Amino acid sequence: MLTRLRPVLRGGVKASLPSLTKTVSPLRGYSSLVASHDSPNLVNLSEAPFLLNSANAALSHPELAGTAAAEGQAKQLNLYQSVNDALKTALETDETAVLFGEDVAFGGVFRCSMDLQERFGADRVFNTPLTEQGLVGFGIGYAAYGSTAIAEVQFADYVFPAFDQIVNEAAKYRARSSSNFDAGGLTIRMPCGVVGHGAMYHSQSGEAFFSHSPGIKVVMPRSPFQAKGLLLASIRSKDPIIFMEPKILYRASAEYVPTEDYELPIGKADVMQEGSDVTIVGYGTQLYHIHAAAKMAEQKLGASVEIIDLRTISPWDRDTVFESVKKTGRCVVTHEAPRTGGIGAEVAAEVQEKCFLHLESPVQRVTGWDTHMSLAFEDLQVPNVTRIFHSIKKAIEY
Amino acid sequence: MLRAVSNHACLRQALSSTRTLRTGLQKHVHKTQFVSVRHVSTTKPTERAEVEKPIVQNGELVFPGALRTSFVNNMTFVDPTTQDSMPTYRVVGPDGVQIDKSYKIDLPVDTILKMYKDMVTVSIMDAIMFDAQRQGRLSFYMVSAGEEGMAVGSAAALKPQDHVYSQYREQGAYMYRGFTLDDFMNQLYGNKHDQGKGRNMPVHYGSRELNMHTISSPLATQLPHAAGTAYAQKMAGVDGVTLCYMGEGAASEGDFHAALNIAATRNCPVIYFCRNNGYAISTSAIEQYKGDGIASRAIGYGIETIRVDGNDIFAVHRATKKAREIALRDQKPVLIEGMSYRVSHHSTSDDSFAYRSRGEVESWQRKDNPIVRLRKWLELNKHWNEEEEQKFRTQARKDILTAFSKAEKVKKPEIVSAFTDCWEDIPPHLKEQQQELGEILDTYPEHFDLSAFEGGRGGLHDK
């Protein structure tokens, strides 16, 4: 954050600011860093144990077995670069594919579409006027013709003008025409989640709103390797997909990613770590905190934690979760979004119904509180390592 | 269904009537409805509207969807590219010389000087806060360089009782209406004195006292609100209007259409002020729309409209003052399109040289901006000089830095603010979540450092 001083645009004013050393926290004096200097909540996102840290690790990933991608190369990318790589691959392999949204032409505000207009031309990669309902509806029509539409909504917080188009149109296009028409060629990408300073309108994670609607799928990747494979599968899926990209990971998370074309399965959760005492279900950025909490639980409580990344949030992979909970007898679900009506509620309800006789403790939800995200209080609102650890402890000691 | 029946009944009544329908109906309706504001409890607006609807004209039925149309026998499409662009009104040109001599600038010199000083203060504050963000002391900032004239000039034409909806680049309007440097800094730092209790990103100002509704990041959502607030003013019969700012990019949102159409049909005393600065982040106006700016659209909604030079604070002020008169007197919406150039980057998260040339920006900076233009006018008219300029700038910078240092040292609000104000009262389930946080903080005190917050752990008030 301590970046160089840029020249001030207007002439004549060169501010002499008071010394920085007086601020409470030089790194992030403006916002809500509440962790003590040695707090377990200071999670370094780039050092997560699950990130594939060599080309070999990426190419030998079991989900690539037998594919051409496994025989190719891999290079280290962060998440926005891997999204860019997936978009490039999609545009190369499908001549009907178009990519559009607000500020997409110059590379997008998060740089995910960088250089794509130069490569594929302004007819295939273009800016739309500033209207989410317009651009999503446009994408539905483009897809209904049988072509491939990749729409970008600049922030998940700003998707709501398009809610009608998504829930009443994209989701119902197939059903109302009994599959005569469908909007399956549409993928709507959007950056989501907290980022440390997004406050009320640059932090939301609205997956639960969309999960409530039949006819669409909701996908959220956890890392660059996952992002490329899941995004390509989403773009090629015959169902409309909301593809939510945790924006804090765009630059924070780096991983080896195969350079060739590959897909990871939609609708399939990933058991990231096997364990015997408690199952933790999560997705997106939460997995970084879950892993840190699981490690802490192993060290402090001797607990063996199984970690599941849903990847596809809706419809989610119930078999994988049920199988795990039947084994461990305990379940914790986490997400950033508020608790009421969230994905955690859905997972908890299904788990108690399908795994009741196997449960040793109540299913717990570790979630954002039922309030709006604040600039000053974000660190107290989003589930952190402490809260996830506490839930593991409670599950085991119940 | 009810509506169809009633229209049908109305049609029969009209056809059998010998009553001649007057032309200039619109004027009559406005006048009547303006009167109705003063007699809200006794009029029946729905009944009146139906009686006055013309059904026949020149012995022919009138299409209800275009009451004033006429019939022609040569087929022509209207090609908008062949029509003249709406002119841009100016009082004072870039050289500071008055062009519209028919208008006597009747503002007191003190008021003009306040307008000038507020623009200068905002520009200095913008520069300081932009730097502060670059140093990592602030999470975010948005500069209004090049657009100070539109914000200050329009705000200066309002009355304190008027309501204001901002987009996010109208710090000048806040300053003119009385938002102090401390108010700005407390919000920017989200400290315990911030009226938003540290919840919002910087520049999301708001003030109940000043009738300025708290800024929301999503674009154009405030436009329908403004129509509703104006309608409430109308229903209350008060001497007040609502002014709503937006950018030309925001005007692409569906809410723009919704707002203008409802404001027009419900005759709301609202002024829509579009700051057309040429850019929506990277998207230039050329890519944003094909029509003649935003002004041409308002005409399509039946709204009285003017386009002004946004760099000319006198034009902005005069147009807004007149718009206020129209909105209040005729009880109807008005739209002003201020033409300007976004000299600044969109925000501190943006580097606009990725999509526009430095030369383009520098041309605007050098050749024309609202501050320099007003300064030229002031100096030509002997109201200001270099010495006063330097003295004022030095003092303004000092005042801003004082407020800056003061606000930066103030603690964040109590952590209970993470739970309050979401509903009027904290509902039971949220109270439980508040206690859950308390349990975490008490069980693992070594994991947290709450010293930046007023009252630390005690500020949760969960016990």
mmCIF file of N, CA and C in Angstrom, chain A residues 83-187:
data_model
loop_
_atom_site.group_PDB
_atom_site.id
_atom_site.type_symbol
_atom_site.label_atom_id
_atom_site.label_comp_id
_atom_site.label_asym_id
_atom_site.label_seq_id
_atom_site.Cartn_x
_atom_site.Cartn_y
_atom_site.Cartn_z
ATOM 1 N N VAL A 83 -7.551 -16.014 -15.384
ATOM 2 C CA VAL A 83 -8.854 -15.698 -15.983
ATOM 3 C C VAL A 83 -8.624 -15.185 -17.406
ATOM 4 N N ASN A 84 -7.648 -14.313 -17.559
ATOM 5 C CA ASN A 84 -7.303 -13.770 -18.872
ATOM 6 C C ASN A 84 -6.929 -14.894 -19.840
ATOM 7 N N ASP A 85 -6.157 -15.841 -19.335
ATOM 8 C CA ASP A 85 -5.718 -16.977 -20.147
ATOM 9 C C ASP A 85 -6.924 -17.828 -20.569
ATOM 10 N N ALA A 86 -7.857 -18.036 -19.640
ATOM 11 C CA ALA A 86 -9.061 -18.817 -19.953
ATOM 12 C C ALA A 86 -9.907 -18.091 -21.001
ATOM 13 N N LEU A 87 -10.033 -16.775 -20.843
ATOM 14 C CA LEU A 87 -10.829 -15.996 -21.810
ATOM 15 C C LEU A 87 -10.191 -16.057 -23.196
ATOM 16 N N LYS A 88 -8.879 -15.961 -23.213
ATOM 17 C CA LYS A 88 -8.152 -16.038 -24.491
ATOM 18 C C LYS A 88 -8.409 -17.406 -25.144
ATOM 19 N N THR A 89 -8.306 -18.451 -24.341
ATOM 20 C CA THR A 89 -8.536 -19.809 -24.858
ATOM 21 C C THR A 89 -9.969 -19.950 -25.381
ATOM 22 N N ALA A 90 -10.929 -19.408 -24.633
ATOM 23 C CA ALA A 90 -12.335 -19.511 -25.045
ATOM 24 C C ALA A 90 -12.568 -18.788 -26.370
ATOM 25 N N LEU A 91 -11.959 -17.617 -26.513
ATOM 26 C CA LEU A 91 -12.145 -16.846 -27.753
ATOM 27 C C LEU A 91 -11.438 -17.508 -28.936
ATOM 28 N N GLU A 92 -10.340 -18.177 -28.641
ATOM 29 C CA GLU A 92 -9.595 -18.876 -29.706
ATOM 30 C C GLU A 92 -10.336 -20.118 -30.197
ATOM 31 N N THR A 93 -10.965 -20.805 -29.269
ATOM 32 C CA THR A 93 -11.539 -22.113 -29.615
ATOM 33 C C THR A 93 -13.008 -22.043 -30.031
ATOM 34 N N ASP A 94 -13.615 -20.873 -29.907
ATOM 35 C CA ASP A 94 -15.037 -20.753 -30.254
ATOM 36 C C ASP A 94 -15.218 -19.425 -30.979
ATOM 37 N N GLU A 95 -15.379 -19.515 -32.291
ATOM 38 C CA GLU A 95 -15.417 -18.258 -33.048
ATOM 39 C C GLU A 95 -16.695 -17.450 -32.802
ATOM 40 N N THR A 96 -17.700 -18.059 -32.183
ATOM 41 C CA THR A 96 -18.909 -17.283 -31.863
ATOM 42 C C THR A 96 -18.762 -16.532 -30.539
ATOM 43 N N ALA A 97 -17.720 -16.846 -29.792
ATOM 44 C CA ALA A 97 -17.601 -16.265 -28.447
ATOM 45 C C ALA A 97 -17.302 -14.768 -28.508
ATOM 46 N N VAL A 98 -18.025 -14.004 -27.703
ATOM 47 C CA VAL A 98 -17.758 -12.571 -27.547
ATOM 48 C C VAL A 98 -17.607 -12.262 -26.055
ATOM 49 N N LEU A 99 -16.810 -11.252 -25.791
ATOM 50 C CA LEU A 99 -16.536 -10.848 -24.401
ATOM 51 C C LEU A 99 -16.866 -9.364 -24.276
ATOM 52 N N PHE A 100 -17.699 -9.031 -23.318
ATOM 53 C CA PHE A 100 -18.126 -7.629 -23.229
ATOM 54 C C PHE A 100 -18.499 -7.256 -21.801
ATOM 55 N N GLY A 101 -18.573 -5.960 -21.582
ATOM 56 C CA GLY A 101 -18.919 -5.436 -20.262
ATOM 57 C C GLY A 101 -18.410 -4.013 -20.155
ATOM 58 N N GLU A 102 -18.552 -3.437 -18.961
ATOM 59 C CA GLU A 102 -18.121 -2.055 -18.758
ATOM 60 C C GLU A 102 -16.598 -2.012 -18.631
ATOM 61 N N ASP A 103 -15.954 -1.209 -19.446
ATOM 62 C CA ASP A 103 -14.498 -1.006 -19.392
ATOM 63 C C ASP A 103 -13.687 -2.260 -19.717
ATOM 64 N N VAL A 104 -14.294 -3.177 -20.448
ATOM 65 C CA VAL A 104 -13.604 -4.418 -20.809
ATOM 66 C C VAL A 104 -12.542 -4.158 -21.885
ATOM 67 N N ALA A 105 -12.812 -3.212 -22.779
ATOM 68 C CA ALA A 105 -11.946 -3.018 -23.949
ATOM 69 C C ALA A 105 -10.498 -2.700 -23.576
ATOM 70 N N PHE A 106 -10.294 -1.868 -22.602
ATOM 71 C CA PHE A 106 -8.910 -1.478 -22.273
ATOM 72 C C PHE A 106 -8.255 -2.482 -21.327
ATOM 73 N N GLY A 107 -8.981 -3.542 -21.000
ATOM 74 C CA GLY A 107 -8.388 -4.580 -20.165
ATOM 75 C C GLY A 107 -9.173 -4.865 -18.901
ATOM 76 N N GLY A 108 -10.175 -4.036 -18.646
ATOM 77 C CA GLY A 108 -11.005 -4.250 -17.459
ATOM 78 C C GLY A 108 -10.381 -3.630 -16.234
ATOM 79 N N VAL A 109 -11.205 -3.251 -15.268
ATOM 80 C CA VAL A 109 -10.666 -2.564 -14.094
ATOM 81 C C VAL A 109 -9.777 -3.488 -13.262
ATOM 82 N N PHE A 110 -9.930 -4.795 -13.439
ATOM 83 C CA PHE A 110 -9.041 -5.733 -12.752
ATOM 84 C C PHE A 110 -8.068 -6.403 -13.728
ATOM 85 N N ARG A 111 -8.020 -5.907 -14.941
ATOM 86 C CA ARG A 111 -7.071 -6.328 -15.983
ATOM 87 C C ARG A 111 -7.325 -7.738 -16.518
ATOM 88 N N CYS A 112 -8.498 -8.294 -16.278
ATOM 89 C CA CYS A 112 -8.771 -9.671 -16.708
ATOM 90 C C CYS A 112 -8.892 -9.807 -18.225
ATOM 91 N N SER A 113 -9.253 -8.720 -18.899
ATOM 92 C CA SER A 113 -9.413 -8.816 -20.354
ATOM 93 C C SER A 113 -8.275 -8.113 -21.089
ATOM 94 N N MET A 114 -7.164 -7.977 -20.417
ATOM 95 C CA MET A 114 -6.022 -7.259 -20.988
ATOM 96 C C MET A 114 -5.569 -7.878 -22.319
ATOM 97 N N ASP A 115 -5.343 -7.026 -23.284
ATOM 98 C CA ASP A 115 -4.826 -7.403 -24.620
ATOM 99 C C ASP A 115 -5.800 -8.230 -25.462
ATOM 100 N N LEU A 116 -6.967 -8.511 -24.963
ATOM 101 C CA LEU A 116 -7.869 -9.385 -25.723
ATOM 102 C C LEU A 116 -8.521 -8.658 -26.893
ATOM 103 N N GLN A 117 -8.809 -7.353 -26.706
ATOM 104 C CA GLN A 117 -9.383 -6.624 -27.842
ATOM 105 C C GLN A 117 -8.362 -6.523 -28.981
ATOM 106 N N GLU A 118 -7.113 -6.277 -28.625
ATOM 107 C CA GLU A 118 -6.061 -6.202 -29.638
ATOM 108 C C GLU A 118 -5.972 -7.528 -30.396
ATOM 109 N N ARG A 119 -6.130 -8.609 -29.674
ATOM 110 C CA ARG A 119 -5.958 -9.931 -30.260
ATOM 111 C C ARG A 119 -7.175 -10.376 -31.083
ATOM 112 N N PHE A 120 -8.368 -10.101 -30.565
ATOM 113 C CA PHE A 120 -9.566 -10.654 -31.204
ATOM 114 C C PHE A 120 -10.456 -9.607 -31.879
ATOM 115 N N GLY A 121 -10.085 -8.371 -31.769
ATOM 116 C CA GLY A 121 -10.830 -7.323 -32.469
ATOM 117 C C GLY A 121 -11.972 -6.744 -31.652
ATOM 118 N N ALA A 122 -12.367 -5.539 -32.080
ATOM 119 C CA ALA A 122 -13.360 -4.780 -31.326
ATOM 120 C C ALA A 122 -14.789 -5.284 -31.538
ATOM 121 N N ASP A 123 -14.980 -6.209 -32.485
ATOM 122 C CA ASP A 123 -16.314 -6.788 -32.643
ATOM 123 C C ASP A 123 -16.547 -7.928 -31.655
ATOM 124 N N ARG A 124 -15.457 -8.493 -31.164
ATOM 125 C CA ARG A 124 -15.608 -9.643 -30.258
ATOM 126 C C ARG A 124 -15.307 -9.290 -28.812
ATOM 127 N N VAL A 125 -14.543 -8.237 -28.597
ATOM 128 C CA VAL A 125 -14.212 -7.823 -27.225
ATOM 129 C C VAL A 125 -14.515 -6.333 -27.150
ATOM 130 N N PHE A 126 -15.534 -5.970 -26.409
ATOM 131 C CA PHE A 126 -15.959 -4.571 -26.489
ATOM 132 C C PHE A 126 -16.597 -4.056 -25.196
ATOM 133 N N ASN A 127 -16.587 -2.732 -25.107
ATOM 134 C CA ASN A 127 -17.269 -2.045 -24.003
ATOM 135 C C ASN A 127 -18.758 -1.969 -24.293
ATOM 136 N N THR A 128 -19.542 -2.098 -23.256
ATOM 137 C CA THR A 128 -20.971 -1.809 -23.383
ATOM 138 C C THR A 128 -21.246 -0.498 -22.660
ATOM 139 N N PRO A 129 -22.363 0.128 -22.979
ATOM 140 C CA PRO A 129 -22.769 1.238 -22.116
ATOM 141 C C PRO A 129 -22.931 0.740 -20.679
ATOM 142 N N LEU A 130 -23.021 1.706 -19.789
ATOM 143 C CA LEU A 130 -23.001 1.387 -18.367
ATOM 144 C C LEU A 130 -24.386 0.927 -17.894
ATOM 145 N N THR A 131 -24.710 -0.315 -18.192
ATOM 146 C CA THR A 131 -26.010 -0.828 -17.791
ATOM 147 C C THR A 131 -25.942 -2.334 -17.620
ATOM 148 N N GLU A 132 -26.023 -2.774 -16.401
ATOM 149 C CA GLU A 132 -25.877 -4.205 -16.114
ATOM 150 C C GLU A 132 -27.068 -4.981 -16.652
ATOM 151 N N GLN A 133 -28.264 -4.435 -16.487
ATOM 152 C CA GLN A 133 -29.424 -5.153 -16.996
ATOM 153 C C GLN A 133 -29.348 -5.239 -18.516
ATOM 154 N N GLY A 134 -28.845 -4.186 -19.110
ATOM 155 C CA GLY A 134 -28.699 -4.172 -20.560
ATOM 156 C C GLY A 134 -27.682 -5.180 -21.042
ATOM 157 N N LEU A 135 -26.522 -5.191 -20.404
ATOM 158 C CA LEU A 135 -25.466 -6.062 -20.929
ATOM 159 C C LEU A 135 -25.756 -7.528 -20.645
ATOM 160 N N VAL A 136 -26.389 -7.831 -19.524
ATOM 161 C CA VAL A 136 -26.740 -9.225 -19.239
ATOM 162 C C VAL A 136 -27.861 -9.675 -20.181
ATOM 163 N N GLY A 137 -28.861 -8.819 -20.366
ATOM 164 C CA GLY A 137 -29.949 -9.162 -21.289
ATOM 165 C C GLY A 137 -29.433 -9.355 -22.704
ATOM 166 N N PHE A 138 -28.503 -8.505 -23.096
ATOM 167 C CA PHE A 138 -27.839 -8.618 -24.411
ATOM 168 C C PHE A 138 -27.168 -9.988 -24.527
ATOM 169 N N GLY A 139 -26.500 -10.379 -23.466
ATOM 170 C CA GLY A 139 -25.818 -11.681 -23.444
ATOM 171 C C GLY A 139 -26.800 -12.841 -23.560
ATOM 172 N N ILE A 140 -27.951 -12.696 -22.933
ATOM 173 C CA ILE A 140 -28.971 -13.747 -23.008
ATOM 174 C C ILE A 140 -29.427 -13.910 -24.459
ATOM 175 N N GLY A 141 -29.693 -12.803 -25.107
ATOM 176 C CA GLY A 141 -30.140 -12.867 -26.502
ATOM 177 C C GLY A 141 -29.073 -13.438 -27.420
ATOM 178 N N TYR A 142 -27.834 -13.045 -27.175
ATOM 179 C CA TYR A 142 -26.725 -13.558 -27.989
ATOM 180 C C TYR A 142 -26.614 -15.070 -27.815
ATOM 181 N N ALA A 143 -26.779 -15.505 -26.569
ATOM 182 C CA ALA A 143 -26.694 -16.940 -26.274
ATOM 183 C C ALA A 143 -27.902 -17.687 -26.818
ATOM 184 N N ALA A 144 -29.069 -17.052 -26.782
ATOM 185 C CA ALA A 144 -30.291 -17.709 -27.250
ATOM 186 C C ALA A 144 -30.223 -18.007 -28.751
ATOM 187 N N TYR A 145 -29.380 -17.282 -29.461
ATOM 188 C CA TYR A 145 -29.175 -17.527 -30.892
ATOM 189 C C TYR A 145 -28.319 -18.774 -31.098
ATOM 190 N N GLY A 146 -27.665 -19.202 -30.027
ATOM 191 C CA GLY A 146 -26.795 -20.369 -30.112
ATOM 192 C C GLY A 146 -25.320 -20.014 -30.025
ATOM 193 N N SER A 147 -25.032 -18.727 -29.825
ATOM 194 C CA SER A 147 -23.647 -18.275 -29.756
ATOM 195 C C SER A 147 -23.198 -18.175 -28.299
ATOM 196 N N THR A 148 -21.931 -17.892 -28.128
ATOM 197 C CA THR A 148 -21.348 -17.905 -26.785
ATOM 198 C C THR A 148 -21.101 -16.486 -26.286
ATOM 199 N N ALA A 149 -21.731 -16.145 -25.176
ATOM 200 C CA ALA A 149 -21.608 -14.801 -24.601
ATOM 201 C C ALA A 149 -20.879 -14.875 -23.269
ATOM 202 N N ILE A 150 -19.857 -14.050 -23.145
ATOM 203 C CA ILE A 150 -19.150 -13.940 -21.865
ATOM 204 C C ILE A 150 -19.298 -12.497 -21.412
ATOM 205 N N ALA A 151 -20.142 -12.296 -20.419
ATOM 206 C CA ALA A 151 -20.440 -10.945 -19.937
ATOM 207 C C ALA A 151 -19.661 -10.688 -18.663
ATOM 208 N N GLU A 152 -19.139 -9.487 -18.541
ATOM 209 C CA GLU A 152 -18.488 -9.109 -17.279
ATOM 210 C C GLU A 152 -19.325 -8.045 -16.579
ATOM 211 N N VAL A 153 -19.653 -8.308 -15.336
ATOM 212 C CA VAL A 153 -20.257 -7.288 -14.483
ATOM 213 C C VAL A 153 -19.123 -6.789 -13.601
ATOM 214 N N GLN A 154 -18.947 -5.471 -13.539
ATOM 215 C CA GLN A 154 -17.704 -4.943 -12.979
ATOM 216 C C GLN A 154 -17.470 -5.325 -11.516
ATOM 217 N N PHE A 155 -18.522 -5.358 -10.738
ATOM 218 C CA PHE A 155 -18.453 -5.830 -9.353
ATOM 219 C C PHE A 155 -19.727 -6.627 -9.070
ATOM 220 N N ALA A 156 -19.604 -7.690 -8.280
ATOM 221 C CA ALA A 156 -20.798 -8.475 -7.922
ATOM 222 C C ALA A 156 -21.826 -7.579 -7.229
ATOM 223 N N ASP A 157 -21.333 -6.534 -6.569
ATOM 224 C CA ASP A 157 -22.247 -5.600 -5.894
ATOM 225 C C ASP A 157 -23.145 -4.875 -6.893
ATOM 226 N N TYR A 158 -22.716 -4.825 -8.149
ATOM 227 C CA TYR A 158 -23.460 -4.041 -9.143
ATOM 228 C C TYR A 158 -24.294 -4.907 -10.084
ATOM 229 N N VAL A 159 -24.435 -6.179 -9.751
ATOM 230 C CA VAL A 159 -25.170 -7.082 -10.650
ATOM 231 C C VAL A 159 -26.683 -6.931 -10.500
ATOM 232 N N PHE A 160 -27.102 -6.305 -9.409
ATOM 233 C CA PHE A 160 -28.537 -6.361 -9.094
ATOM 234 C C PHE A 160 -29.487 -5.687 -10.093
ATOM 235 N N PRO A 161 -29.089 -4.663 -10.808
ATOM 236 C CA PRO A 161 -30.000 -4.204 -11.872
ATOM 237 C C PRO A 161 -30.295 -5.324 -12.871
ATOM 238 N N ALA A 162 -29.386 -6.308 -12.956
ATOM 239 C CA ALA A 162 -29.572 -7.422 -13.900
ATOM 240 C C ALA A 162 -30.280 -8.610 -13.250
ATOM 241 N N PHE A 163 -30.721 -8.431 -12.037
ATOM 242 C CA PHE A 163 -31.328 -9.562 -11.314
ATOM 243 C C PHE A 163 -32.528 -10.126 -12.073
ATOM 244 N N ASP A 164 -33.347 -9.258 -12.602
ATOM 245 C CA ASP A 164 -34.523 -9.685 -13.360
ATOM 246 C C ASP A 164 -34.092 -10.486 -14.588
ATOM 247 N N GLN A 165 -33.104 -9.965 -15.296
ATOM 248 C CA GLN A 165 -32.617 -10.649 -16.492
ATOM 249 C C GLN A 165 -32.039 -12.023 -16.141
ATOM 250 N N ILE A 166 -31.379 -12.110 -14.998
ATOM 251 C CA ILE A 166 -30.767 -13.387 -14.617
ATOM 252 C C ILE A 166 -31.837 -14.376 -14.130
ATOM 253 N N VAL A 167 -32.653 -13.923 -13.201
ATOM 254 C CA VAL A 167 -33.585 -14.837 -12.524
ATOM 255 C C VAL A 167 -34.822 -15.140 -13.377
ATOM 256 N N ASN A 168 -35.323 -14.143 -14.059
ATOM 257 C CA ASN A 168 -36.536 -14.366 -14.854
ATOM 258 C C ASN A 168 -36.275 -14.708 -16.309
ATOM 259 N N GLU A 169 -35.095 -14.384 -16.775
ATOM 260 C CA GLU A 169 -34.810 -14.622 -18.188
ATOM 261 C C GLU A 169 -33.759 -15.720 -18.391
ATOM 262 N N ALA A 170 -32.533 -15.478 -18.009
ATOM 263 C CA ALA A 170 -31.493 -16.502 -18.216
ATOM 264 C C ALA A 170 -31.921 -17.824 -17.574
ATOM 265 N N ALA A 171 -32.417 -17.741 -16.370
ATOM 266 C CA ALA A 171 -32.756 -18.954 -15.621
ATOM 267 C C ALA A 171 -33.966 -19.678 -16.206
ATOM 268 N N LYS A 172 -34.880 -18.960 -16.822
ATOM 269 C CA LYS A 172 -36.145 -19.567 -17.265
ATOM 270 C C LYS A 172 -36.259 -19.743 -18.775
ATOM 271 N N TYR A 173 -35.219 -19.286 -19.500
ATOM 272 C CA TYR A 173 -35.291 -19.340 -20.966
ATOM 273 C C TYR A 173 -35.525 -20.771 -21.457
ATOM 274 N N ARG A 174 -34.809 -21.718 -20.862
ATOM 275 C CA ARG A 174 -34.935 -23.108 -21.265
ATOM 276 C C ARG A 174 -36.302 -23.665 -20.848
ATOM 277 N N ALA A 175 -36.686 -23.391 -19.614
ATOM 278 C CA ALA A 175 -37.920 -23.992 -19.083
ATOM 279 C C ALA A 175 -39.153 -23.490 -19.825
ATOM 280 N N ARG A 176 -39.216 -22.187 -20.104
ATOM 281 C CA ARG A 176 -40.443 -21.672 -20.696
ATOM 282 C C ARG A 176 -40.615 -22.095 -22.157
ATOM 283 N N SER A 177 -39.509 -22.510 -22.774
ATOM 284 C CA SER A 177 -39.621 -22.971 -24.159
ATOM 285 C C SER A 177 -39.408 -24.480 -24.236
ATOM 286 N N SER A 178 -39.413 -25.147 -23.099
ATOM 287 C CA SER A 178 -39.167 -26.595 -23.052
ATOM 288 C C SER A 178 -37.938 -26.971 -23.879
ATOM 289 N N SER A 179 -36.877 -26.258 -23.656
ATOM 290 C CA SER A 179 -35.579 -26.486 -24.313
ATOM 291 C C SER A 179 -35.571 -26.171 -25.807
ATOM 292 N N ASN A 180 -36.635 -25.543 -26.329
ATOM 293 C CA ASN A 180 -36.565 -25.063 -27.714
ATOM 294 C C ASN A 180 -35.506 -23.975 -27.828
ATOM 295 N N PHE A 181 -35.446 -23.160 -26.785
ATOM 296 C CA PHE A 181 -34.409 -22.132 -26.691
ATOM 297 C C PHE A 181 -33.741 -22.283 -25.325
ATOM 298 N N ASP A 182 -32.522 -21.817 -25.253
ATOM 299 C CA ASP A 182 -31.893 -21.746 -23.923
ATOM 300 C C ASP A 182 -30.844 -20.654 -23.938
ATOM 301 N N ALA A 183 -30.425 -20.243 -22.737
ATOM 302 C CA ALA A 183 -29.392 -19.216 -22.608
ATOM 303 C C ALA A 183 -28.111 -19.838 -22.059
ATOM 304 N N GLY A 184 -27.961 -21.134 -22.364
ATOM 305 C CA GLY A 184 -26.814 -21.868 -21.819
ATOM 306 C C GLY A 184 -25.468 -21.330 -22.267
ATOM 307 N N GLY A 185 -25.443 -20.625 -23.377
ATOM 308 C CA GLY A 185 -24.179 -20.079 -23.862
ATOM 309 C C GLY A 185 -23.709 -18.850 -23.106
ATOM 310 N N LEU A 186 -24.460 -18.458 -22.097
ATOM 311 C CA LEU A 186 -24.102 -17.243 -21.350
ATOM 312 C C LEU A 186 -23.328 -17.572 -20.082
ATOM 313 N N THR A 187 -22.239 -16.862 -19.900
ATOM 314 C CA THR A 187 -21.505 -16.900 -18.641
ATOM 315 C C THR A 187 -21.379 -15.465 -18.159
#
